[in-house]
PDB file of C-alpha atoms in Angstrom:
ATOM      1  CA  MET A  33      29.148 -40.600  -2.180  1.00 48.00           C
ATOM      2  CA  SER A  34      30.674 -40.193   1.015  1.00 48.00           C
ATOM      3  CA  THR A  35      30.460 -36.994   2.987  1.00 49.00           C
ATOM      4  CA  THR A  36      32.910 -35.402   5.442  1.00 52.00           C
ATOM      5  CA  PRO A  37      31.752 -34.929   9.061  1.00 51.00           C
ATOM      6  CA  GLU A  38      31.479 -31.204   8.258  1.00 84.00           C
ATOM      7  CA  SER A  39      29.051 -31.631   5.361  1.00 91.00           C
ATOM      8  CA  TYR A  40      25.562 -33.297   5.065  1.00 93.00           C
ATOM      9  CA  ARG A  41      23.564 -34.134   2.045  1.00 92.00           C
ATOM     10  CA  VAL A  42      20.242 -32.371   1.610  1.00 94.00           C
ATOM     11  CA  GLU A  43      17.732 -33.354  -1.066  1.00 92.00           C
ATOM     12  CA  PHE A  44      15.977 -30.431  -2.756  1.00 87.00           C
ATOM     13  CA  ALA A  45      12.893 -32.234  -4.196  1.00 72.00           C
ATOM     14  CA  GLN A  46      12.449 -32.147  -7.920  1.00 66.00           C
ATOM     15  CA  GLN A  47      15.867 -30.387  -7.973  1.00 63.00           C
ATOM     16  CA  LYS A  48      19.004 -32.250  -6.912  1.00 80.00           C
ATOM     17  CA  SER A  49      20.790 -33.568  -3.888  1.00 88.00           C
ATOM     18  CA  VAL A  50      23.000 -31.023  -2.535  1.00 89.00           C
ATOM     19  CA  LEU A  51      25.989 -31.459  -0.275  1.00 91.00           C
ATOM     20  CA  VAL A  52      25.868 -28.722   2.498  1.00 92.00           C
ATOM     21  CA  ARG A  53      28.494 -27.531   4.883  1.00 91.00           C
ATOM     22  CA  ALA A  54      27.537 -27.442   8.514  1.00 88.00           C
ATOM     23  CA  ASN A  55      28.409 -23.781   8.394  1.00 89.00           C
ATOM     24  CA  GLN A  56      26.336 -23.227   5.208  1.00 93.00           C
ATOM     25  CA  THR A  57      22.663 -22.095   5.105  1.00 94.00           C
ATOM     26  CA  LEU A  58      20.336 -23.953   2.589  1.00 93.00           C
ATOM     27  CA  LEU A  59      20.017 -20.888   0.541  1.00 93.00           C
ATOM     28  CA  GLU A  60      23.534 -20.434   0.252  1.00 93.00           C
ATOM     29  CA  ALA A  61      23.878 -23.839  -0.862  1.00 92.00           C
ATOM     30  CA  ALA A  62      21.193 -23.821  -3.354  1.00 90.00           C
ATOM     31  CA  LEU A  63      22.516 -20.596  -5.070  1.00 90.00           C
ATOM     32  CA  THR A  64      26.031 -21.980  -5.118  1.00 90.00           C
ATOM     33  CA  THR A  65      24.942 -25.205  -6.678  1.00 89.00           C
ATOM     34  CA  GLY A  66      22.504 -23.491  -9.465  1.00 85.00           C
ATOM     35  CA  ILE A  67      19.135 -23.987  -7.773  1.00 86.00           C
ATOM     36  CA  PRO A  68      17.043 -20.782  -8.312  1.00 80.00           C
ATOM     37  CA  MET A  69      15.519 -19.521  -5.136  1.00 81.00           C
ATOM     38  CA  LEU A  70      14.165 -16.081  -4.525  1.00 78.00           C
ATOM     39  CA  HIS A  71      15.575 -14.146  -1.475  1.00 80.00           C
ATOM     40  CA  LEU A  72      14.264 -10.581  -1.628  1.00 76.00           C
ATOM     41  CA  CYS A  73      15.798  -9.562   1.605  1.00 82.00           C
ATOM     42  CA  GLN A  74      19.223 -11.049   0.887  1.00 81.00           C
ATOM     43  CA  GLY A  75      19.021 -13.557   3.650  1.00 84.00           C
ATOM     44  CA  ASN A  76      17.977 -11.511   6.603  1.00 86.00           C
ATOM     45  CA  ALA A  77      14.778 -13.036   7.698  1.00 86.00           C
ATOM     46  CA  ARG A  78      12.791  -9.965   6.726  1.00 84.00           C
ATOM     47  CA  CYS A  79      10.820 -11.823   3.914  1.00 80.00           C
ATOM     48  CA  SER A  80       9.528 -14.965   3.361  1.00 80.00           C
ATOM     49  CA  THR A  81      10.512 -15.562  -0.322  1.00 80.00           C
ATOM     50  CA  CYS A  82      12.944 -18.313   0.483  1.00 88.00           C
ATOM     51  CA  ARG A  83      10.488 -20.584   2.169  1.00 86.00           C
ATOM     52  CA  LEU A  84      11.081 -24.333   2.120  1.00 89.00           C
ATOM     53  CA  LEU A  85       8.602 -27.145   3.007  1.00 85.00           C
ATOM     54  CA  VAL A  86      10.195 -29.815   4.849  1.00 89.00           C
ATOM     55  CA  HIS A  87       9.212 -33.202   3.880  1.00 86.00           C
ATOM     56  CA  ALA A  88      11.531 -35.252   5.882  1.00 88.00           C
ATOM     57  CA  GLY A  89      14.304 -34.869   8.494  1.00 92.00           C
ATOM     58  CA  ALA A  90      13.159 -31.851  10.432  1.00 93.00           C
ATOM     59  CA  ASP A  91      15.194 -33.090  13.203  1.00 94.00           C
ATOM     60  CA  VAL A  92      18.419 -32.833  11.384  1.00 94.00           C
ATOM     61  CA  LEU A  93      18.145 -29.267  10.708  1.00 95.00           C
ATOM     62  CA  SER A  94      19.139 -26.509  12.920  1.00 94.00           C
ATOM     63  CA  THR A  95      16.452 -24.960  15.065  1.00 94.00           C
ATOM     64  CA  PRO A  96      14.894 -21.816  14.100  1.00 94.00           C
ATOM     65  CA  THR A  97      16.821 -18.571  14.930  1.00 94.00           C
ATOM     66  CA  ALA A  98      15.146 -15.716  16.795  1.00 93.00           C
ATOM     67  CA  ALA A  99      14.678 -13.710  13.485  1.00 92.00           C
ATOM     68  CA  GLU A 100      13.031 -16.755  12.036  1.00 93.00           C
ATOM     69  CA  ARG A 101      10.833 -17.516  15.007  1.00 92.00           C
ATOM     70  CA  GLN A 102       9.541 -13.867  15.010  1.00 91.00           C
ATOM     71  CA  LEU A 103       8.770 -13.988  11.292  1.00 88.00           C
ATOM     72  CA  ALA A 104       7.066 -17.428  11.520  1.00 85.00           C
ATOM     73  CA  GLY A 105       5.023 -16.038  14.510  1.00 86.00           C
ATOM     74  CA  GLN A 106       3.926 -12.888  12.531  1.00 82.00           C
ATOM     75  CA  MET A 107       2.854 -15.069   9.581  1.00 76.00           C
ATOM     76  CA  HIS A 108       1.551 -18.004  11.389  1.00 75.00           C
ATOM     77  CA  LEU A 109       3.701 -20.273   9.632  1.00 77.00           C
ATOM     78  CA  SER A 110       3.610 -24.080  10.066  1.00 78.00           C
ATOM     79  CA  PRO A 111       6.439 -25.735  11.852  1.00 85.00           C
ATOM     80  CA  ALA A 112       7.079 -27.576   8.449  1.00 84.00           C
ATOM     81  CA  ILE A 113       8.046 -24.357   6.877  1.00 86.00           C
ATOM     82  CA  ARG A 114      11.536 -23.147   7.380  1.00 91.00           C
ATOM     83  CA  LEU A 115      13.489 -20.105   5.962  1.00 93.00           C
ATOM     84  CA  ALA A 116      16.312 -21.501   3.837  1.00 94.00           C
ATOM     85  CA  CYS A 117      18.329 -18.261   4.874  1.00 95.00           C
ATOM     86  CA  GLN A 118      18.269 -19.384   8.358  1.00 95.00           C
ATOM     87  CA  THR A 119      18.515 -23.034   8.194  1.00 96.00           C
ATOM     88  CA  ARG A 120      21.650 -25.253   8.295  1.00 95.00           C
ATOM     89  CA  PRO A 121      22.084 -28.988   8.260  1.00 94.00           C
ATOM     90  CA  ILE A 122      23.025 -30.809  11.355  1.00 93.00           C
ATOM     91  CA  GLY A 123      22.697 -34.380   9.922  1.00 92.00           C
ATOM     92  CA  GLU A 124      21.928 -36.410   7.043  1.00 91.00           C
ATOM     93  CA  GLY A 125      18.386 -37.026   5.550  1.00 89.00           C
ATOM     94  CA  ALA A 126      16.600 -33.954   5.120  1.00 93.00           C
ATOM     95  CA  LYS A 127      14.255 -33.393   2.143  1.00 91.00           C
ATOM     96  CA  VAL A 128      12.886 -29.922   1.321  1.00 91.00           C
ATOM     97  CA  THR A 129      11.088 -28.173  -1.462  1.00 85.00           C
ATOM     98  CA  PRO A 130      11.153 -24.392  -2.142  1.00 84.00           C
ATOM     99  CA  ILE A 131       7.743 -22.897  -1.869  1.00 76.00           C
ATOM    100  CA  LEU A 132       7.943 -20.526  -4.641  1.00 73.00           C
ATOM    101  CA  ARG A 133       8.835 -23.162  -7.493  1.00 56.00           C
ATOM    102  CA  ASP A 134       5.809 -24.320  -9.284  1.00 52.00           C
ATOM    103  CA  GLN A 135       5.316 -22.888 -12.692  1.00 51.00           C
ATOM    104  CA  THR A 136       2.737 -20.144 -11.604  1.00 59.00           C
ATOM    105  CA  ASP A 137       5.101 -18.934  -8.762  1.00 63.00           C
ATOM    106  CA  ILE A 138       7.940 -18.437 -11.201  1.00 52.00           C
ATOM    107  CA  ASP A 139       5.846 -16.823 -13.785  1.00 59.00           C
ATOM    108  CA  LEU A 140       4.927 -14.326 -11.008  1.00 60.00           C
ATOM    109  CA  TYR A 141       8.821 -13.350 -10.748  1.00 54.00           C
ATOM    110  CA  LEU A 142      10.704 -14.769 -13.699  1.00 48.00           C
ATOM    111  CA  SER A 143       8.149 -14.411 -16.763  1.00 54.00           C
ATOM    112  CA  PRO A 144       7.970 -11.536 -19.362  1.00 55.00           C
ATOM    113  CA  LEU A 145       5.189 -10.152 -17.209  1.00 53.00           C
ATOM    114  CA  ALA A 146       7.280 -10.404 -13.897  1.00 52.00           C
ATOM    115  CA  VAL A 147       8.184  -7.473 -11.649  1.00 50.00           C
ATOM    116  CA  ASP A 148      11.373  -5.910 -12.889  1.00 49.00           C
ATOM    117  CA  LYS A 149      12.799  -4.408  -9.795  1.00 49.00           C
ATOM    118  CA  SER A 150      13.441  -6.136  -6.427  1.00 44.00           C
ATOM    119  CA  GLN A 151      11.409  -3.332  -4.595  1.00 48.00           C
ATOM    120  CA  ASP A 152       8.271  -4.304  -6.920  1.00 56.00           C
ATOM    121  CA  MET A 153       8.143  -7.795  -5.370  1.00 52.00           C
ATOM    122  CA  GLY A 154       6.916  -6.751  -2.017  1.00 61.00           C
ATOM    123  CA  MET A 155       8.464  -4.527   0.774  1.00 71.00           C
ATOM    124  CA  GLU A 156       7.833  -2.586   3.753  1.00 78.00           C
ATOM    125  CA  LYS A 157       7.872   1.210   3.286  1.00 89.00           C
ATOM    126  CA  GLU A 158       7.162   4.362   5.291  1.00 95.00           C
ATOM    127  CA  LEU A 159       4.558   6.089   3.201  1.00 98.00           C
ATOM    128  CA  VAL A 160       1.904   9.033   3.586  1.00 98.00           C
ATOM    129  CA  LEU A 161      -1.426   8.034   2.485  1.00 98.00           C
ATOM    130  CA  LEU A 162      -4.255  10.216   1.349  1.00 99.00           C
ATOM    131  CA  PHE A 163      -7.792   9.236   0.702  1.00 98.00           C
ATOM    132  CA  LEU A 164     -10.365  11.425  -1.038  1.00 98.00           C
ATOM    133  CA  ASP A 165     -14.066  11.037  -1.670  1.00 96.00           C
ATOM    134  CA  ILE A 166     -16.611  13.252  -3.390  1.00 94.00           C
ATOM    135  CA  ARG A 167     -19.556  13.752  -1.103  1.00 90.00           C
ATOM    136  CA  ASN A 168     -23.092  12.966  -2.082  1.00 84.00           C
ATOM    137  CA  PHE A 169     -22.125  11.247  -5.083  1.00 86.00           C
ATOM    138  CA  THR A 170     -24.939   8.814  -5.181  1.00 84.00           C
ATOM    139  CA  ARG A 171     -27.449  11.691  -5.356  1.00 84.00           C
ATOM    140  CA  LEU A 172     -25.339  13.321  -7.985  1.00 83.00           C
ATOM    141  CA  VAL A 173     -25.714  10.282  -9.893  1.00 86.00           C
ATOM    142  CA  GLU A 174     -29.270   9.936  -9.401  1.00 86.00           C
ATOM    143  CA  THR A 175     -30.112  13.392 -10.483  1.00 84.00           C
ATOM    144  CA  HIS A 176     -27.739  14.201 -13.313  1.00 83.00           C
ATOM    145  CA  LEU A 177     -27.333  12.751 -16.885  1.00 84.00           C
ATOM    146  CA  ALA A 178     -24.797   9.895 -17.300  1.00 87.00           C
ATOM    147  CA  PHE A 179     -22.610  12.202 -19.547  1.00 86.00           C
ATOM    148  CA  ASP A 180     -22.695  14.874 -16.953  1.00 88.00           C
ATOM    149  CA  VAL A 181     -21.567  12.698 -13.936  1.00 88.00           C
ATOM    150  CA  ILE A 182     -18.633  11.273 -16.132  1.00 89.00           C
ATOM    151  CA  HIS A 183     -17.964  14.942 -17.158  1.00 90.00           C
ATOM    152  CA  LEU A 184     -17.909  16.126 -13.658  1.00 90.00           C
ATOM    153  CA  VAL A 185     -15.729  13.364 -12.322  1.00 92.00           C
ATOM    154  CA  ARG A 186     -13.224  13.700 -15.311  1.00 91.00           C
ATOM    155  CA  LYS A 187     -13.028  17.637 -14.694  1.00 93.00           C
ATOM    156  CA  LEU A 188     -12.469  17.134 -10.944  1.00 94.00           C
ATOM    157  CA  PHE A 189      -9.913  14.223 -11.179  1.00 94.00           C
ATOM    158  CA  THR A 190      -7.988  15.698 -14.038  1.00 94.00           C
ATOM    159  CA  ALA A 191      -7.497  18.754 -11.994  1.00 95.00           C
ATOM    160  CA  PHE A 192      -6.653  16.724  -8.854  1.00 97.00           C
ATOM    161  CA  GLN A 193      -4.278  14.593 -10.606  1.00 95.00           C
ATOM    162  CA  PHE A 194      -2.264  17.626 -11.807  1.00 96.00           C
ATOM    163  CA  ILE A 195      -2.001  18.728  -8.415  1.00 97.00           C
ATOM    164  CA  LEU A 196      -1.151  15.486  -6.763  1.00 97.00           C
ATOM    165  CA  GLN A 197       1.612  14.873  -9.351  1.00 95.00           C
ATOM    166  CA  GLY A 198       2.957  18.105  -8.607  1.00 96.00           C
ATOM    167  CA  PHE A 199       3.463  17.281  -4.862  1.00 97.00           C
ATOM    168  CA  GLY A 200       5.054  13.862  -5.831  1.00 96.00           C
ATOM    169  CA  GLY A 201       1.723  11.808  -5.026  1.00 97.00           C
ATOM    170  CA  LYS A 202       0.959   8.783  -7.131  1.00 96.00           C
ATOM    171  CA  ILE A 203      -2.549   7.638  -7.541  1.00 95.00           C
ATOM    172  CA  ILE A 204      -2.874   3.820  -6.432  1.00 95.00           C
ATOM    173  CA  GLU A 205      -6.602   3.466  -6.845  1.00 92.00           C
ATOM    174  CA  SER A 206      -9.720   5.231  -8.250  1.00 91.00           C
ATOM    175  CA  ALA A 207     -13.184   3.997  -7.527  1.00 85.00           C
ATOM    176  CA  GLY A 208     -15.489   6.415  -9.465  1.00 83.00           C
ATOM    177  CA  ASP A 209     -16.012   8.902  -6.490  1.00 90.00           C
ATOM    178  CA  SER A 210     -12.858   8.369  -4.762  1.00 95.00           C
ATOM    179  CA  LEU A 211      -8.944   8.428  -5.018  1.00 97.00           C
ATOM    180  CA  TYR A 212      -6.320   6.693  -3.044  1.00 98.00           C
ATOM    181  CA  ILE A 213      -2.729   8.359  -3.130  1.00 98.00           C
ATOM    182  CA  VAL A 214       0.430   7.538  -1.459  1.00 98.00           C
ATOM    183  CA  PHE A 215       3.409  10.045  -1.111  1.00 98.00           C
ATOM    184  CA  GLY A 216       6.890   8.988  -0.362  1.00 96.00           C
ATOM    185  CA  LEU A 217       7.968   6.565  -3.291  1.00 92.00           C
ATOM    186  CA  GLU A 218      10.554   9.053  -4.195  1.00 90.00           C
ATOM    187  CA  GLN A 219      10.779  11.275  -1.252  1.00 91.00           C
ATOM    188  CA  THR A 220      11.821  11.197   2.482  1.00 95.00           C
ATOM    189  CA  LEU A 221       9.101  10.572   5.042  1.00 96.00           C
ATOM    190  CA  ILE A 222       9.205  14.182   6.150  1.00 96.00           C
ATOM    191  CA  ALA A 223       9.198  15.621   2.905  1.00 96.00           C
ATOM    192  CA  SER A 224       6.205  13.411   1.947  1.00 97.00           C
ATOM    193  CA  ALA A 225       4.006  14.602   4.946  1.00 97.00           C
ATOM    194  CA  SER A 226       4.681  18.118   4.019  1.00 96.00           C
ATOM    195  CA  ALA A 227       3.975  17.421   0.452  1.00 97.00           C
ATOM    196  CA  ALA A 228       0.719  15.459   1.078  1.00 98.00           C
ATOM    197  CA  VAL A 229      -0.694  18.224   3.459  1.00 96.00           C
ATOM    198  CA  GLN A 230       0.022  20.818   0.854  1.00 96.00           C
ATOM    199  CA  ALA A 231      -1.575  18.861  -1.789  1.00 98.00           C
ATOM    200  CA  GLY A 232      -4.838  18.553   0.344  1.00 97.00           C
ATOM    201  CA  TYR A 233      -4.876  22.451   0.835  1.00 97.00           C
ATOM    202  CA  ALA A 234      -4.163  22.725  -3.019  1.00 97.00           C
ATOM    203  CA  ILE A 235      -7.110  20.487  -3.888  1.00 98.00           C
ATOM    204  CA  GLN A 236      -9.486  22.365  -1.700  1.00 97.00           C
ATOM    205  CA  SER A 237      -8.209  25.681  -3.200  1.00 97.00           C
ATOM    206  CA  GLU A 238      -8.911  24.133  -6.779  1.00 97.00           C
ATOM    207  CA  LEU A 239     -12.330  22.948  -5.698  1.00 96.00           C
ATOM    208  CA  ASN A 240     -13.357  26.008  -4.426  1.00 96.00           C
ATOM    209  CA  ARG A 241     -12.321  27.741  -7.811  1.00 95.00           C
ATOM    210  CA  LEU A 242     -14.225  25.132  -9.744  1.00 94.00           C
ATOM    211  CA  ASN A 243     -17.249  25.516  -7.738  1.00 94.00           C
ATOM    212  CA  ASP A 244     -17.271  29.109  -8.202  1.00 95.00           C
ATOM    213  CA  GLN A 245     -16.404  29.363 -11.832  1.00 93.00           C
ATOM    214  CA  TYR A 246     -17.592  26.197 -13.021  1.00 91.00           C
ATOM    215  CA  PHE A 247     -19.876  23.860 -11.505  1.00 89.00           C
ATOM    216  CA  GLN A 248     -22.193  26.651 -10.069  1.00 90.00           C
ATOM    217  CA  THR A 249     -22.446  28.095 -13.247  1.00 88.00           C
ATOM    218  CA  TYR A 250     -22.981  25.337 -15.604  1.00 86.00           C
ATOM    219  CA  PHE A 251     -24.521  22.679 -13.352  1.00 86.00           C
ATOM    220  CA  ASP A 252     -26.116  24.818 -10.610  1.00 86.00           C
ATOM    221  CA  LEU A 253     -24.446  22.806  -7.840  1.00 88.00           C
ATOM    222  CA  SER A 254     -21.521  22.847  -5.211  1.00 91.00           C
ATOM    223  CA  ILE A 255     -19.464  19.774  -4.966  1.00 94.00           C
ATOM    224  CA  SER A 256     -17.943  18.827  -1.618  1.00 95.00           C
ATOM    225  CA  ILE A 257     -15.141  16.351  -0.908  1.00 97.00           C
ATOM    226  CA  GLY A 258     -13.594  14.719   2.132  1.00 97.00           C
ATOM    227  CA  ILE A 259      -9.978  14.183   2.704  1.00 98.00           C
ATOM    228  CA  GLY A 260      -8.119  11.967   5.105  1.00 98.00           C
ATOM    229  CA  ILE A 261      -4.259  11.760   5.663  1.00 98.00           C
ATOM    230  CA  HIS A 262      -2.139   9.290   7.782  1.00 98.00           C
ATOM    231  CA  GLN A 263       1.236   7.642   7.564  1.00 98.00           C
ATOM    232  CA  GLY A 264       2.901   4.629   8.566  1.00 97.00           C
ATOM    233  CA  THR A 265       4.600   1.318   7.831  1.00 94.00           C
ATOM    234  CA  VAL A 266       2.806  -0.476   4.703  1.00 94.00           C
ATOM    235  CA  ILE A 267       3.505  -3.303   2.338  1.00 88.00           C
ATOM    236  CA  SER A 268       3.980  -2.115  -1.280  1.00 88.00           C
ATOM    237  CA  GLY A 269       4.411  -4.290  -4.434  1.00 82.00           C
ATOM    238  CA  THR A 270       3.597  -4.709  -8.044  1.00 80.00           C
ATOM    239  CA  ILE A 271       1.034  -7.327  -9.526  1.00 78.00           C
ATOM    240  CA  TYR A 272      -0.083  -8.001 -12.850  1.00 74.00           C
ATOM    241  CA  LEU A 273      -3.959  -8.105 -13.888  1.00 76.00           C
ATOM    242  CA  GLY A 274      -3.476  -9.183 -17.475  1.00 71.00           C
ATOM    243  CA  GLU A 275      -0.893  -7.309 -19.114  1.00 71.00           C
ATOM    244  CA  GLN A 276      -1.622  -4.332 -16.725  1.00 76.00           C
ATOM    245  CA  LYS A 277       0.850  -3.464 -14.148  1.00 78.00           C
ATOM    246  CA  HIS A 278      -0.694  -2.201 -10.763  1.00 83.00           C
ATOM    247  CA  LEU A 279       1.159  -0.885  -7.606  1.00 88.00           C
ATOM    248  CA  VAL A 280      -0.444  -2.334  -4.482  1.00 90.00           C
ATOM    249  CA  VAL A 281      -0.018  -0.462  -1.257  1.00 94.00           C
ATOM    250  CA  MET A 282      -1.786  -2.175   1.908  1.00 93.00           C
ATOM    251  CA  GLY A 283      -1.597  -2.239   5.689  1.00 94.00           C
ATOM    252  CA  HIS A 284      -2.800  -0.811   8.839  1.00 94.00           C
ATOM    253  CA  ALA A 285      -1.853   2.726   8.034  1.00 96.00           C
ATOM    254  CA  VAL A 286      -4.077   2.365   4.896  1.00 96.00           C
ATOM    255  CA  ASN A 287      -6.962   1.561   6.877  1.00 96.00           C
ATOM    256  CA  VAL A 288      -6.473   4.290   9.321  1.00 97.00           C
ATOM    257  CA  ALA A 289      -6.207   6.821   6.413  1.00 97.00           C
ATOM    258  CA  SER A 290      -9.348   5.554   4.753  1.00 96.00           C
ATOM    259  CA  ARG A 291     -11.452   5.595   8.001  1.00 96.00           C
ATOM    260  CA  LEU A 292     -10.051   9.275   8.675  1.00 97.00           C
ATOM    261  CA  GLN A 293     -11.399  10.241   5.128  1.00 97.00           C
ATOM    262  CA  ASN A 294     -14.728   8.561   6.170  1.00 95.00           C
ATOM    263  CA  ALA A 295     -14.758  10.384   9.537  1.00 95.00           C
ATOM    264  CA  THR A 296     -14.889  13.769   7.861  1.00 95.00           C
ATOM    265  CA  LYS A 297     -18.690  13.137   7.692  1.00 92.00           C
ATOM    266  CA  GLU A 298     -18.929  12.409  11.596  1.00 92.00           C
ATOM    267  CA  VAL A 299     -16.866  15.240  12.740  1.00 93.00           C
ATOM    268  CA  ASN A 300     -18.239  17.758  10.004  1.00 94.00           C
ATOM    269  CA  ASN A 301     -14.850  18.515   8.658  1.00 95.00           C
ATOM    270  CA  ASP A 302     -13.699  18.081   5.072  1.00 96.00           C
ATOM    271  CA  TYR A 303     -10.010  17.662   5.923  1.00 97.00           C
ATOM    272  CA  ILE A 304      -8.500  15.363   8.541  1.00 97.00           C
ATOM    273  CA  VAL A 305      -4.931  15.000   9.174  1.00 97.00           C
ATOM    274  CA  SER A 306      -3.600  12.304  11.809  1.00 97.00           C
ATOM    275  CA  ALA A 307      -1.228  13.667  14.469  1.00 96.00           C
ATOM    276  CA  ASP A 308       1.266  11.151  13.107  1.00 96.00           C
ATOM    277  CA  VAL A 309       1.462  13.106  10.034  1.00 97.00           C
ATOM    278  CA  MET A 310       1.373  16.682  11.632  1.00 95.00           C
ATOM    279  CA  ASP A 311       4.264  15.647  13.868  1.00 94.00           C
ATOM    280  CA  LEU A 312       6.496  15.436  10.986  1.00 95.00           C
ATOM    281  CA  LEU A 313       5.884  18.963  10.108  1.00 92.00           C
ATOM    282  CA  PRO A 314       7.546  22.138  11.357  1.00 87.00           C
ATOM    283  CA  PRO A 315       6.119  23.417  14.767  1.00 80.00           C
ATOM    284  CA  GLN A 316       4.650  26.407  13.395  1.00 73.00           C
ATOM    285  CA  SER A 317       2.395  24.399  10.986  1.00 70.00           C
ATOM    286  CA  THR A 318       0.352  23.286  14.039  1.00 65.00           C
ATOM    287  CA  THR A 319       0.438  26.344  16.270  1.00 63.00           C
ATOM    288  CA  ALA A 320      -3.097  27.553  14.837  1.00 72.00           C
ATOM    289  CA  VAL A 321      -5.004  24.258  15.267  1.00 80.00           C
ATOM    290  CA  GLU A 322      -5.658  22.178  18.382  1.00 86.00           C
ATOM    291  CA  PRO A 323      -5.523  18.592  17.904  1.00 90.00           C
ATOM    292  CA  ILE A 324      -8.555  16.326  19.087  1.00 93.00           C
ATOM    293  CA  THR A 325      -8.895  12.555  19.700  1.00 94.00           C
ATOM    294  CA  ILE A 326     -11.463  10.703  17.669  1.00 93.00           C
ATOM    295  CA  GLN A 327     -12.642   7.154  17.491  1.00 91.00           C
ATOM    296  CA  VAL A 328     -13.187   5.662  14.032  1.00 89.00           C
ATOM    297  CA  ARG A 329     -14.863   2.557  12.951  1.00 87.00           C
ATOM    298  CA  GLY A 330     -12.716  -0.410  12.460  1.00 84.00           C
ATOM    299  CA  ILE A 331      -9.764   0.857  14.443  1.00 87.00           C
ATOM    300  CA  SER A 332      -9.496  -0.122  18.209  1.00 86.00           C
ATOM    301  CA  GLU A 333      -7.506   2.745  19.590  1.00 89.00           C
ATOM    302  CA  PRO A 334      -8.494   6.345  19.387  1.00 93.00           C
ATOM    303  CA  ILE A 335      -6.695   8.607  16.879  1.00 94.00           C
ATOM    304  CA  PRO A 336      -5.232  12.038  17.642  1.00 95.00           C
ATOM    305  CA  VAL A 337      -6.011  14.073  14.632  1.00 96.00           C
ATOM    306  CA  TYR A 338      -5.980  17.690  13.310  1.00 95.00           C
ATOM    307  CA  LEU A 339      -9.187  19.383  11.574  1.00 95.00           C
ATOM    308  CA  LEU A 340      -7.721  21.312   8.786  1.00 94.00           C
ATOM    309  CA  GLY A 341     -10.808  22.020   6.778  1.00 94.00           C
ATOM    310  CA  LYS A 342     -14.390  23.570   7.105  1.00 93.00           C
ATOM    311  CA  PRO A 343     -17.756  22.270   8.005  1.00 93.00           C
ATOM    312  CA  TYR A 344     -19.925  20.901   5.177  1.00 92.00           C
ATOM    313  CA  PRO A 345     -22.588  23.288   3.667  1.00 87.00           C
ATOM    314  CA  SER A 346     -26.019  22.242   4.661  1.00 73.00           C
ATOM    315  CA  SER A 347     -27.273  22.379   1.104  1.00 44.00           C
ATOM    316  CA  LYS A 348     -27.460  19.191  -0.817  1.00 45.00           C
ATOM    317  CA  VAL A 349     -27.153  18.455  -4.588  1.00 39.00           C
ATOM    318  CA  PRO A 350     -30.141  19.925  -6.392  1.00 37.00           C
ATOM    319  CA  LEU A 351     -33.036  17.490  -7.405  1.00 34.00           C
ATOM    320  CA  ALA A 352     -33.510  19.568 -10.489  1.00 31.00           C
ATOM    321  CA  PRO A 353     -30.223  20.390 -12.054  1.00 32.00           C
ATOM    322  CA  THR A 354     -29.871  22.946 -14.807  1.00 30.00           C
ATOM    323  CA  TYR A 355     -28.628  21.637 -17.985  1.00 30.00           C
ATOM    324  CA  VAL A 356     -26.675  23.720 -20.569  1.00 30.00           C
ATOM    325  CA  SER A 357     -25.456  23.162 -24.044  1.00 28.00           C
ATOM    326  CA  GLN A 358     -21.977  21.490 -24.452  1.00 29.00           C
ATOM    327  CA  ASP A 359     -21.071  24.345 -26.480  1.00 32.00           C
ATOM    328  CA  ASN A 360     -20.854  26.619 -23.315  1.00 29.00           C
ATOM    329  CA  ILE A 361     -18.612  24.283 -21.430  1.00 28.00           C
ATOM    330  CA  PRO A 362     -14.757  25.147 -21.356  1.00 31.00           C
TER     331      PRO A 362
END
């Protein structure tokens, strides 16, 4: 079949040969001819779901745009990988294969277990991140009965979950003695910062109440926690493990928030909030506290933070806990 000077034939491996106009991207040509191709960012080089592997004819494809070069550099893509949304034909003989085209990749996005909203596939978001950890948990496990350990954690985390949900937080992970929460999935960044900081205060207040009215009475112990809060750009998306759907949030800001929570032990203060979060709050929120700069493990640059909590008590979890009848536990 002959082509006009304005059109060139491109072979999409295992699909079909397509006549592509010179002013048309390979993504546009694929979609208009019925070749399925993911394009989460709608063809703006802000994702890589329309990646193509070029088998032949790289020299008859347009040179990468500035946007494509930037993304390729960030992802360290091979020169043989092109973005369909940024690539046009300039001659005959190109042969390409969409990367997300084998059965396992299709199942991730098109099967009954696939994500059902475009934002679930993986997007950049500005979120506020809160990490919480029970202090001296290993010692608590070693000195208490198995039932009591689970009961204590259940008592704590049930109360904390109610508070977090009330402030719009979503629990992403729980690792026995710790929680990882995000704010901002349904709120603005400023509202999320305020909600996260208030949630931290509310959790501390509830912990004080539980210590005074419950843990000291029934278990002869006082539980301490560490809280770290940070904000920034993260990658958010959904994965399936078996039939269970899980929201995943990852990125440098997540690492910083986690490190701040760990740093509560080093600075001897149970509540640390980064200046990036506090800067989003009204000025009167920070007038009573002076920021400091700390260096945390795994993060190259020092981090300005606010210490909003209190020093840890010197007492440890008792070695000989007092047990009471379950009938006396509310």
